PDB file of C-alpha atoms and ligand atoms in Angstrom:
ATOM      1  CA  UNK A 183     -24.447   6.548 -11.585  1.00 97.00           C
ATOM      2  CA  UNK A 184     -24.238   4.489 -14.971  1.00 98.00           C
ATOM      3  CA  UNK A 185     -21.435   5.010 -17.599  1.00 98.00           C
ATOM      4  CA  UNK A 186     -20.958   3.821 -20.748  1.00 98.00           C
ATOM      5  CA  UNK A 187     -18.032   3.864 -22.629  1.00 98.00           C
ATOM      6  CA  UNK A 188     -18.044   3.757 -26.346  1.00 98.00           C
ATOM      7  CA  UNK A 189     -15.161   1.946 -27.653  1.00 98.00           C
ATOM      8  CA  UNK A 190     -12.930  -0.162 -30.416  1.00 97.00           C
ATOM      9  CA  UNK A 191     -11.362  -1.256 -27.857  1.00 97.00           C
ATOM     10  CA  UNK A 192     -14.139  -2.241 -25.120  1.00 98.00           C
ATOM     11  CA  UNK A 193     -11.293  -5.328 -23.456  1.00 98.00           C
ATOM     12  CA  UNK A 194      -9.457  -2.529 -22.422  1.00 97.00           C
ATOM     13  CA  UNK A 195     -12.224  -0.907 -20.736  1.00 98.00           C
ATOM     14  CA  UNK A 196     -13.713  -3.564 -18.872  1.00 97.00           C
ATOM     15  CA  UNK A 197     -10.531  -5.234 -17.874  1.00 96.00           C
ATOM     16  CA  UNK A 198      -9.993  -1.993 -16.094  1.00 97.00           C
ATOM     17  CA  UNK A 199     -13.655  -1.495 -14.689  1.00 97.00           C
ATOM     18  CA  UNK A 200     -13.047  -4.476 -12.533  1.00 95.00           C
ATOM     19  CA  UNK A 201      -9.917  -3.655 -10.594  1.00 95.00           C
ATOM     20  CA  UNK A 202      -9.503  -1.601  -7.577  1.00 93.00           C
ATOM     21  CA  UNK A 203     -11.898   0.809  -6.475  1.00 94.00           C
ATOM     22  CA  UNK A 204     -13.776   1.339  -9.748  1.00 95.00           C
ATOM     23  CA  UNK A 205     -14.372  -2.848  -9.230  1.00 96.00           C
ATOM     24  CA  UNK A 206     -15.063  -2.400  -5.884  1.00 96.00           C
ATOM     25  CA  UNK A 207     -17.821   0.092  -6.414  1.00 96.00           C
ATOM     26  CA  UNK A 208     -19.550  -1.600  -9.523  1.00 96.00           C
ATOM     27  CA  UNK A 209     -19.744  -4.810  -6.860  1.00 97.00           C
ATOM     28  CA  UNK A 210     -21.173  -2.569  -4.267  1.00 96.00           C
ATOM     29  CA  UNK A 211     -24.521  -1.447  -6.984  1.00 96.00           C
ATOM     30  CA  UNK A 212     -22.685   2.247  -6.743  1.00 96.00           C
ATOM     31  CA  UNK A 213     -22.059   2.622 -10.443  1.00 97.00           C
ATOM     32  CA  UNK A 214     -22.546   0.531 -13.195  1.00 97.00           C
ATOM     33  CA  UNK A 215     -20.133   0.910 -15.969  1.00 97.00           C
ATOM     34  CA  UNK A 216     -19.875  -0.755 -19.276  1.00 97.00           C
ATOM     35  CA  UNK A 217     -18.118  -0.734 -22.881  1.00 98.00           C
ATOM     36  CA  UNK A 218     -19.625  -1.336 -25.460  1.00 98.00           C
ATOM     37  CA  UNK A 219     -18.314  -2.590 -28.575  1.00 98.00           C
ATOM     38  CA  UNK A 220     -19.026   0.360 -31.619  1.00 98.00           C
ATOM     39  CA  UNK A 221     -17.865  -2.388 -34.383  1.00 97.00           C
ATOM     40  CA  UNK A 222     -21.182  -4.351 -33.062  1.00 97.00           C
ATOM     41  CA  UNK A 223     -22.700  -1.196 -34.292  1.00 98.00           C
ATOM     42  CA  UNK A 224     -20.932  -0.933 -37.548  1.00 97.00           C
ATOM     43  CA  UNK A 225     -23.438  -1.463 -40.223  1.00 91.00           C
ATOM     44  CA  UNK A 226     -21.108  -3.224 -42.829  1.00 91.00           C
ATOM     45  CA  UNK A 227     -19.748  -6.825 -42.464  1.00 93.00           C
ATOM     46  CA  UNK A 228     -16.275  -6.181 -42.448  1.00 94.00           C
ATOM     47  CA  UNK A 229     -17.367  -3.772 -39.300  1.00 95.00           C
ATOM     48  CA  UNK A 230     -15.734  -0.553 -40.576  1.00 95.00           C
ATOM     49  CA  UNK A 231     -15.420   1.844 -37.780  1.00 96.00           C
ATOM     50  CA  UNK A 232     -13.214   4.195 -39.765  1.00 95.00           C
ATOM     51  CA  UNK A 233     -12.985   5.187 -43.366  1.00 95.00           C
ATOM     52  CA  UNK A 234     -10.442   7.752 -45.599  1.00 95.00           C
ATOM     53  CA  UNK A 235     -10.827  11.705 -45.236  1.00 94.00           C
ATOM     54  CA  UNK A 236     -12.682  13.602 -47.853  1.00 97.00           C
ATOM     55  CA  UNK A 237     -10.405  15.980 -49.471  1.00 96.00           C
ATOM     56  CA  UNK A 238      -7.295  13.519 -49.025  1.00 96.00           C
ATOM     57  CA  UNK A 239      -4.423  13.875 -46.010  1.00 93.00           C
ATOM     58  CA  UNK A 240      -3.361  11.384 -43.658  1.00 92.00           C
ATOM     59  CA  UNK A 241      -4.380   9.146 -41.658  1.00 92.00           C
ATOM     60  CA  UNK A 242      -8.562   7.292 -41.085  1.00 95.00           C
ATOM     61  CA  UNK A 243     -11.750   8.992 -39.560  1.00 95.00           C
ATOM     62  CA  UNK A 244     -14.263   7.733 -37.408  1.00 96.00           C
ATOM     63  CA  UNK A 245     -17.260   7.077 -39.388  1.00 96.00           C
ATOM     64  CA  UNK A 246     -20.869   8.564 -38.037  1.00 97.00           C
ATOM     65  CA  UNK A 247     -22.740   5.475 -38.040  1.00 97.00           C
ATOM     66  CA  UNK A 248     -21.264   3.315 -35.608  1.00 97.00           C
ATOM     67  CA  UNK A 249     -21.129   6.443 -32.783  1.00 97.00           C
ATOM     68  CA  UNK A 250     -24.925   7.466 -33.856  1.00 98.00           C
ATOM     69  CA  UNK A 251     -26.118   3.765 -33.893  1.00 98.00           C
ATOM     70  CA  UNK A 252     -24.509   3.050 -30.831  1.00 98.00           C
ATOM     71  CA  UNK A 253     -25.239   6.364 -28.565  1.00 98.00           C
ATOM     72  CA  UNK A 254     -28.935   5.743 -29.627  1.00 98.00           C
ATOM     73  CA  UNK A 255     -28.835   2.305 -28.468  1.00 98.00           C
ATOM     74  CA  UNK A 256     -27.546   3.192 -25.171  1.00 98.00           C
ATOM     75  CA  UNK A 257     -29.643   6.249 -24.522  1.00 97.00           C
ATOM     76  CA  UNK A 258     -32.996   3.548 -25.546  1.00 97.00           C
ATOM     77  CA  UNK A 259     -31.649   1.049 -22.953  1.00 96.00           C
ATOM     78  CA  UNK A 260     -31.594   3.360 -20.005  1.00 96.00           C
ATOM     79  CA  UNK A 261     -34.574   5.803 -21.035  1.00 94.00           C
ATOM     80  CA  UNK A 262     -35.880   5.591 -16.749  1.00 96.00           C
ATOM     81  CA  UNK A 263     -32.893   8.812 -17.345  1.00 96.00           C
ATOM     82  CA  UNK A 264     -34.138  12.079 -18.376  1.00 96.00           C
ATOM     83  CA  UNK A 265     -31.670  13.526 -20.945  1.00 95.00           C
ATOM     84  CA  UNK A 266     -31.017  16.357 -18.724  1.00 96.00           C
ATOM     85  CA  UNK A 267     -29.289  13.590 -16.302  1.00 97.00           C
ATOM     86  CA  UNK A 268     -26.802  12.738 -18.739  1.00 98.00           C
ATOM     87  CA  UNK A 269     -23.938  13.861 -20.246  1.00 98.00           C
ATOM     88  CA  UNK A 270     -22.259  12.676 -24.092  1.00 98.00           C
ATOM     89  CA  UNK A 271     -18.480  13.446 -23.639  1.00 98.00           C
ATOM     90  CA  UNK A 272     -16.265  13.344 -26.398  1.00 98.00           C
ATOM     91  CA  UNK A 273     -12.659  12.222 -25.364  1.00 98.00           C
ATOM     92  CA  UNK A 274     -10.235  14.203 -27.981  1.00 96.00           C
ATOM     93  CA  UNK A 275      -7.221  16.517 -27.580  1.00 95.00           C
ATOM     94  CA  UNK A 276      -9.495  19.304 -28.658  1.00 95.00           C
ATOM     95  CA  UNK A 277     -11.491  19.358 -25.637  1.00 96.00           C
ATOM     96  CA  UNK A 278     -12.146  21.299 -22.302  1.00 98.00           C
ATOM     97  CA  UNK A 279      -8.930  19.930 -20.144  1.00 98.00           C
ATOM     98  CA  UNK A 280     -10.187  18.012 -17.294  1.00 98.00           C
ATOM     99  CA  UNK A 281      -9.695  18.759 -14.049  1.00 96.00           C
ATOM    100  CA  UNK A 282     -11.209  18.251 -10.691  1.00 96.00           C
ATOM    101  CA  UNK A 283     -13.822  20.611 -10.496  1.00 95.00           C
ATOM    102  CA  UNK A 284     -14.749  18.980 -13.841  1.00 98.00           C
ATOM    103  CA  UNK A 285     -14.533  15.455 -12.167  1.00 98.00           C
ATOM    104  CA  UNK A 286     -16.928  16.990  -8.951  1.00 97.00           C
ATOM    105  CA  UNK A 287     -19.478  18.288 -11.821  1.00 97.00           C
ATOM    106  CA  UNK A 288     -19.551  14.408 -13.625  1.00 98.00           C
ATOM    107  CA  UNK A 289     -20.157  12.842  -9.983  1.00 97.00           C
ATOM    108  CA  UNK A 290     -23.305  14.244  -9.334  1.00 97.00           C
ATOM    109  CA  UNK A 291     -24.534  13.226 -13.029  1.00 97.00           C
ATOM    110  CA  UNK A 292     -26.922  10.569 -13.567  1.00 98.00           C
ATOM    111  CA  UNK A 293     -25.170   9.060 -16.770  1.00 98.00           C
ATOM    112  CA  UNK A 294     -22.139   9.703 -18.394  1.00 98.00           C
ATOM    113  CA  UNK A 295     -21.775   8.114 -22.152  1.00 98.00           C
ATOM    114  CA  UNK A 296     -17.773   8.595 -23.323  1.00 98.00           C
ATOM    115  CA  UNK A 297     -17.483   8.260 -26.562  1.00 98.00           C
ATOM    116  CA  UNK A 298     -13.329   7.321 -27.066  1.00 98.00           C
ATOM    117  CA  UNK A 299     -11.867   8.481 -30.527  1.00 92.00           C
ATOM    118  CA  UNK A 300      -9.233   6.402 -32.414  1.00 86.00           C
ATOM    119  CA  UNK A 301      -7.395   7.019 -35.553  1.00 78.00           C
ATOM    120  CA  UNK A 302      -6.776  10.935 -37.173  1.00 84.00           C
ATOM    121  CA  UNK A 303     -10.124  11.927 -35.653  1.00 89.00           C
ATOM    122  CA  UNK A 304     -13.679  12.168 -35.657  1.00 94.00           C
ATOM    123  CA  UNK A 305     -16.203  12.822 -38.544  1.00 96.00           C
ATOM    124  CA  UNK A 306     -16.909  16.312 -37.482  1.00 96.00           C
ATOM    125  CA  UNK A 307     -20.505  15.505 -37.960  1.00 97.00           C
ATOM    126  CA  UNK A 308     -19.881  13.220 -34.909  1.00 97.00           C
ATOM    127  CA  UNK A 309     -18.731  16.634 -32.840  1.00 96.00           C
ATOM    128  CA  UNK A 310     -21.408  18.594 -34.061  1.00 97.00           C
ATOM    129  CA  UNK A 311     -24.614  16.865 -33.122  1.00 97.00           C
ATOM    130  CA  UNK A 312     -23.968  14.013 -30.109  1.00 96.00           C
ATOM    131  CA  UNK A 313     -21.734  15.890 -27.672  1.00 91.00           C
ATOM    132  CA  UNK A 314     -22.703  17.839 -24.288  1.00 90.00           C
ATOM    133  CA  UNK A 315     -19.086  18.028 -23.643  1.00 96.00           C
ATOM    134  CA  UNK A 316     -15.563  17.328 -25.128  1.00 97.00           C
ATOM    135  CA  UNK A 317     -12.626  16.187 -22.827  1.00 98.00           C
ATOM    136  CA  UNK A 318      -8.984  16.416 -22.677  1.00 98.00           C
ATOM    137  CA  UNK A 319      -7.122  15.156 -20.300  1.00 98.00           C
ATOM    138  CA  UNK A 320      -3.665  17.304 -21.073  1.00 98.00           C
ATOM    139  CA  UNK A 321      -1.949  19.230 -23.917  1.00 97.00           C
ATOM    140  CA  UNK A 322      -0.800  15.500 -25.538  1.00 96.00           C
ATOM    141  CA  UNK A 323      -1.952  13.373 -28.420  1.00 95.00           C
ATOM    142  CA  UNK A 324      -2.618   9.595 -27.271  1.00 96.00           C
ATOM    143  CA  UNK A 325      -3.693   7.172 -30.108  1.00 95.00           C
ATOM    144  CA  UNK A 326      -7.137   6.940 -28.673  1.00 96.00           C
ATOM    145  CA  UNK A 327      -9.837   7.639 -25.921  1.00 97.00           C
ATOM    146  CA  UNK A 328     -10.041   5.094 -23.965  1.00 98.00           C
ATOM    147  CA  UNK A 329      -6.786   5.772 -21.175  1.00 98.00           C
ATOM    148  CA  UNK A 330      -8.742   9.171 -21.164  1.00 98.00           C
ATOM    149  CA  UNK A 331     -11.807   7.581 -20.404  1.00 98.00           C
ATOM    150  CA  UNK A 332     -10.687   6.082 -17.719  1.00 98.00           C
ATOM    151  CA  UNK A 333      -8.938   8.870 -16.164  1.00 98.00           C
ATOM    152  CA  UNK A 334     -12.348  10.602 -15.987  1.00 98.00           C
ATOM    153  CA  UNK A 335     -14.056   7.312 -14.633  1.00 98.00           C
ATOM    154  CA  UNK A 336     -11.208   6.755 -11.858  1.00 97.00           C
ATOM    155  CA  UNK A 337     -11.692  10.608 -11.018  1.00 97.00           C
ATOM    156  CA  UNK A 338     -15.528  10.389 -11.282  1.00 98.00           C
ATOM    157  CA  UNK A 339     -15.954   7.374  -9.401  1.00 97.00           C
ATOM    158  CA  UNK A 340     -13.865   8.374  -6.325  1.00 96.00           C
ATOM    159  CA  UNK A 341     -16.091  11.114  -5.889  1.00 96.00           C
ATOM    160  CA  UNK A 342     -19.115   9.467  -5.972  1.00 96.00           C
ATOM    161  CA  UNK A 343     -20.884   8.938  -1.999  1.00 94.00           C
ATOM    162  CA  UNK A 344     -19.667   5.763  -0.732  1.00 95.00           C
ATOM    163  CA  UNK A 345     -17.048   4.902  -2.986  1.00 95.00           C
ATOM    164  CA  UNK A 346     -14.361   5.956  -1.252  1.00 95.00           C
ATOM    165  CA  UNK A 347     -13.843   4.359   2.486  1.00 86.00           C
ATOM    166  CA  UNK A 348     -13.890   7.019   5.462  1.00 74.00           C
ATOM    167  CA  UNK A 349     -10.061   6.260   5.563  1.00 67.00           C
ATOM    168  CA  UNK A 350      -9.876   7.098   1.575  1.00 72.00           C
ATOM    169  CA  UNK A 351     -11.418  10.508   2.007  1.00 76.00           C
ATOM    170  CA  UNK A 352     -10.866  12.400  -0.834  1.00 82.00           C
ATOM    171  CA  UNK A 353     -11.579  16.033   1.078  1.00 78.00           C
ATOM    172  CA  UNK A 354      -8.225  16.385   1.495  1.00 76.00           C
ATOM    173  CA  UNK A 355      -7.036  15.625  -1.850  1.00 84.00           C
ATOM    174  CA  UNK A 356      -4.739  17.785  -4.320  1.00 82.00           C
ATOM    175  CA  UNK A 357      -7.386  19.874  -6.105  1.00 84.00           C
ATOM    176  CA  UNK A 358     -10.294  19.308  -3.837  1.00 82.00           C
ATOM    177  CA  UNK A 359      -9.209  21.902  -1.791  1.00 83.00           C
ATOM    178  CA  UNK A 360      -7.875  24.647  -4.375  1.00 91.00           C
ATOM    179  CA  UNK A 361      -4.137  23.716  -2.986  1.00 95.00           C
ATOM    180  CA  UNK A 362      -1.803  20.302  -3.581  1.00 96.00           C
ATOM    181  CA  UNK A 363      -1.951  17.901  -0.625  1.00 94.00           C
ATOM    182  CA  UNK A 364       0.804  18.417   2.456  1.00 95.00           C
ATOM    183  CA  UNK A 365       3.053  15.802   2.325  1.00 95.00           C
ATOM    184  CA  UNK A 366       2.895  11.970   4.369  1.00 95.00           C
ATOM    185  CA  UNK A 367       4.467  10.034   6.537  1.00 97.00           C
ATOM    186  CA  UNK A 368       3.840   6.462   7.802  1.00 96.00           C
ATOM    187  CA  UNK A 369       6.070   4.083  10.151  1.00 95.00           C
ATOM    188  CA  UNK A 370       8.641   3.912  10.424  1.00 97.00           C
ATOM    189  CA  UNK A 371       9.642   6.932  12.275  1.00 97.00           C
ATOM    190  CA  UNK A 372      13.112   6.947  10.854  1.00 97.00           C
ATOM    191  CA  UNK A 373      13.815   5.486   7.762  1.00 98.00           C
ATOM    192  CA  UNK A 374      18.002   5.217   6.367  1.00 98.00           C
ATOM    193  CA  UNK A 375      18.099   8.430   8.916  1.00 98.00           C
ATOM    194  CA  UNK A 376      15.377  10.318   7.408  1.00 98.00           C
ATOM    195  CA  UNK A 377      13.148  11.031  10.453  1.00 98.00           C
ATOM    196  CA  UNK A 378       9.647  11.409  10.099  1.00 98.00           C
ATOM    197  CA  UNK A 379       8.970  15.193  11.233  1.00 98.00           C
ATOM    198  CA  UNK A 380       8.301  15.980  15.020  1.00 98.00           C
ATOM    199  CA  UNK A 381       5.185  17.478  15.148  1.00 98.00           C
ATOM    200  CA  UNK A 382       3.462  14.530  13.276  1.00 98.00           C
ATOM    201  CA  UNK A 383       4.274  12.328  16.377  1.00 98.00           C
ATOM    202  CA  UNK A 384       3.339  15.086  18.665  1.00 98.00           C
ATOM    203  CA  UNK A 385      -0.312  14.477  19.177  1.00 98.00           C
ATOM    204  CA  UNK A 386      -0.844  18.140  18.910  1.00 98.00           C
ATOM    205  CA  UNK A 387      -3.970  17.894  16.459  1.00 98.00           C
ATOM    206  CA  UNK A 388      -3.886  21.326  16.161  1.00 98.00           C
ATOM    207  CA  UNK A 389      -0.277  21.985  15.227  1.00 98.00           C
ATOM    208  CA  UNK A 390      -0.578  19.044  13.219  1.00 98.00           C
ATOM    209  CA  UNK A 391      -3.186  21.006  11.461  1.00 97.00           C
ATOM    210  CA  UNK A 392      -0.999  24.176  10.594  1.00 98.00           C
ATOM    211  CA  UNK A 393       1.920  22.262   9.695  1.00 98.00           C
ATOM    212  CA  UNK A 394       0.223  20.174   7.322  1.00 97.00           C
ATOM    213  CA  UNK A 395      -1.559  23.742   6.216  1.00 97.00           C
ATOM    214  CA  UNK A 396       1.395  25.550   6.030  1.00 98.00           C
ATOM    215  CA  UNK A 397       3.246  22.504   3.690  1.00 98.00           C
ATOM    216  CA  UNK A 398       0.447  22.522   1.256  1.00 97.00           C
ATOM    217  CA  UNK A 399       0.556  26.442   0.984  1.00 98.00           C
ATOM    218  CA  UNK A 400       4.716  25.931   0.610  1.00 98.00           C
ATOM    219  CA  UNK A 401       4.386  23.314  -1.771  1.00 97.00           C
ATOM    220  CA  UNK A 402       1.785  24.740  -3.903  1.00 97.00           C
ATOM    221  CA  UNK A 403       3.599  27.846  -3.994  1.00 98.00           C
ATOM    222  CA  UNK A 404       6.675  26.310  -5.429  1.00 98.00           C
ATOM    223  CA  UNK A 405       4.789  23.998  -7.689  1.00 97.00           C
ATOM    224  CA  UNK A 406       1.556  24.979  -8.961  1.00 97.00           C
ATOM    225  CA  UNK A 407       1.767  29.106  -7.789  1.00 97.00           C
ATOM    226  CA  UNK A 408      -1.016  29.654 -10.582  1.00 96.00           C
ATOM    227  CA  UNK A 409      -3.591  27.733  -8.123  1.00 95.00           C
ATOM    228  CA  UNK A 410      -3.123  30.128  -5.359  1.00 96.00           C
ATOM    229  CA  UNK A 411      -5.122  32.768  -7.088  1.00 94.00           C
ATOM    230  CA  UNK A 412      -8.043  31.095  -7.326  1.00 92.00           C
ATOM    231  CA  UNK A 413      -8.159  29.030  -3.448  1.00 93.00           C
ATOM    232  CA  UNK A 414      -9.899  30.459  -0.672  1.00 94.00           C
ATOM    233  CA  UNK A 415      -7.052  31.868   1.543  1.00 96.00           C
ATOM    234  CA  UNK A 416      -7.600  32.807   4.657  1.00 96.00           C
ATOM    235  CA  UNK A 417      -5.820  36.074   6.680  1.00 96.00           C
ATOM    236  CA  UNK A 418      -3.991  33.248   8.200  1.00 97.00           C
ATOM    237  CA  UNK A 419      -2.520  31.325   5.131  1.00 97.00           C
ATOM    238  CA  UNK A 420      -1.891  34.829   3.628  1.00 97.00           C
ATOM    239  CA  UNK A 421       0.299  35.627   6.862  1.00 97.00           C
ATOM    240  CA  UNK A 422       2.162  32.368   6.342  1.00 98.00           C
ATOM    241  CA  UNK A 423       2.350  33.277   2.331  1.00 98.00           C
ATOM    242  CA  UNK A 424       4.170  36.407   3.120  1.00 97.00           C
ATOM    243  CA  UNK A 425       5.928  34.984   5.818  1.00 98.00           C
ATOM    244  CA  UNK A 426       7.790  32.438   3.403  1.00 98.00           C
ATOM    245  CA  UNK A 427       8.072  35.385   0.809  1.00 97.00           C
ATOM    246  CA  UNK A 428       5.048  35.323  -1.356  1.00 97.00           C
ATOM    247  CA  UNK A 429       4.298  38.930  -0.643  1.00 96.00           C
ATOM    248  CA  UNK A 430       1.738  39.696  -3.277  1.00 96.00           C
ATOM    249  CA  UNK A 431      -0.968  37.357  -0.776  1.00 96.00           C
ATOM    250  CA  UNK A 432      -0.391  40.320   1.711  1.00 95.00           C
ATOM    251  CA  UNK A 433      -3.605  41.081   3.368  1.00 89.00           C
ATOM    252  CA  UNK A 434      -4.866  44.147   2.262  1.00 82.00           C
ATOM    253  CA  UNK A 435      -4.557  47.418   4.195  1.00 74.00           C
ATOM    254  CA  UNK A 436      -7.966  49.124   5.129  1.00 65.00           C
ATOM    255  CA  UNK A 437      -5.925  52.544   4.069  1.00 59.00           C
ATOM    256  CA  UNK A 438      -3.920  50.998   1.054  1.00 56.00           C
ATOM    257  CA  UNK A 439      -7.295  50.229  -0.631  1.00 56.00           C
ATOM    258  CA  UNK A 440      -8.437  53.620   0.617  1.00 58.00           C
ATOM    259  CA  UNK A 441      -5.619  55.241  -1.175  1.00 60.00           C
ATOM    260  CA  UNK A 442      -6.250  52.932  -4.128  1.00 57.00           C
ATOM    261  CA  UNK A 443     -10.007  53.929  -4.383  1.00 63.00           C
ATOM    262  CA  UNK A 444      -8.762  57.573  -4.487  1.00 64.00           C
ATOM    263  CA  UNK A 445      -6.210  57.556  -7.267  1.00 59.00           C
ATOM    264  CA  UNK A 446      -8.758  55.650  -9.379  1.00 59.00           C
ATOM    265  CA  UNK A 447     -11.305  58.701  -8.911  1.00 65.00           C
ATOM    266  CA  UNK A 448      -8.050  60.916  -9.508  1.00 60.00           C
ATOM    267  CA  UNK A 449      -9.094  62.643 -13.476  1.00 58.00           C
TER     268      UNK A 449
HETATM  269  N1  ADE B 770      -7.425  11.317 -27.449  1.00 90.17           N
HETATM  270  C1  ADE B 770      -6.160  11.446 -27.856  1.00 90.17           C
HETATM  271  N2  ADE B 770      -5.469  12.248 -27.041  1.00 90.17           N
HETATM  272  C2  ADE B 770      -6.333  12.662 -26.076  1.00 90.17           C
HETATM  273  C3  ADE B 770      -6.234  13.522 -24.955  1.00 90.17           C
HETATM  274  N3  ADE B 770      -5.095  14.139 -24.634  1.00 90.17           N
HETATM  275  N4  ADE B 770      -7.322  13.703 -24.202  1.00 90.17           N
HETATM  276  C4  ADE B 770      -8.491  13.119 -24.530  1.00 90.17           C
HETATM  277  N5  ADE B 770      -8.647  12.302 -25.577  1.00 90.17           N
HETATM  278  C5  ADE B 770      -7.583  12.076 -26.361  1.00 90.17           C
END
């Protein structure tokens, strides 16, 4: 996968690009990701990015030049990649919210181009003819793109084949698997009295299995109980719902939904 990321700021970018497991993964040839500079593309020599809102009001907005000049360069440079392999994402608080089944849909992309805002906004020209996609990454107002950027690179890149060592998996991840993560333990086995649980040290891989099952459903259920609607649950993990006293995952009754099917013929 290639990114670019189209910034004011490109130090910030590539000072990030090269730590951890992004850097790791840019040594390994599995993604190559870049900034690039969109003063270099403004076409003044005081390299104005920005200029005053027609109409009046606060604050600067992000010229078209620059972002056209720029996403044209970067889209001639890598023309082996059909346009239908890559995305233009616009990073603004306007946008789609991000989230990991957004971050699974980037991964298998050929080329991702982020274009990072700054100042009061874009040039809504700017909105209307480069973007596949724009991306938030929450309901708050940062002063530009670029953290966002990298939130969706770190998220991207983790995903990507290889990326992530066999001991990294990310298949068990918060998200991945409609349901937060059950919680973890590592030595030692008591810590200031606060034993690691039982089970864990058990070697029971199957209890292991529930347990760390059952904690996700708990936990999910007292933290994020809108994600439970939309997971996969099995008769199982509804049993356990219901159990813990979720009782709207009750398995459904063969003669409840037969009594449900007749009132909704009832005139
Ligand atoms: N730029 C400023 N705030 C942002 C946000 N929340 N998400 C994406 N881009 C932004």
């Amino acid at each position: 996968m290639r990114i670019d990321v189209l910034t004011v700021f490109p130090e910030m970018i590539r000072h990030a690009l090269g730590i951890s497991i992004v850097g790791r993964a840019r040594e390994q040839g599995l993604l190559t990701a870049e900034a690039v500079d969109l003063r270099a593309f403004a076409f003044d020599r005081h390299r104005t990015t920005d200029d005053a809102p027609y109409g009046g009001g606060p604050g600067m907005v992000m010229r078209p030049e620059p972002v056209f000049a720029a996403v044209d360069s970067v889209v001639a440079g890598s023309s082996q990649i059909a346009s239908e392999g890559r995305d233009i994402i616009l990073l603004t608080p306007q946008g789609q919210v991000f989230n990991q089944r957004l971050a699974a849909e980037l991964a298998v992309r050929e080329h991702l181009i982020l274009i990072c805002g700054r100042y009061e906004g874009f040039d809504e020209r700017i909105r209307d003819h480069l973007p596949t996609r724009e991306l938030s990454i929450g309901d708050y107002v940062l002063t530009g793109g670029e953290l966002p950027a990298l939130v969706v690179i770190d998220a991207v890149a983790r995903l990507i084949p290889g990326v992530l060592g066999s001991d990294e998996s990310a298949e068990d991840d918060s998200h991945t698997s409609g349901v937060l993560e059950y919680p973890h333990y590592t030595r030692p086995p008591v810590f200031r009295d606060w034993p690691v649980p039982d089970v864990l040290l058990s070697g029971n891989h199957a209890l292991i299995r529930r347990w760390r099952r059952e904690r996700s459903l708990e936990r999910t259920l007292a933290r994020r109980p809108d994600l439970l609607d939309s997971c996969p649950l099995t008769e199982d993990d509804r049993v356990f719902l219901v159990s813990i006293g979720a009782t709207r995952f009750a398995p459904a009754k063969p003669a409840t939904r037969e009594r449900s099917r007749r009132a909704a013929r009832a005139p």
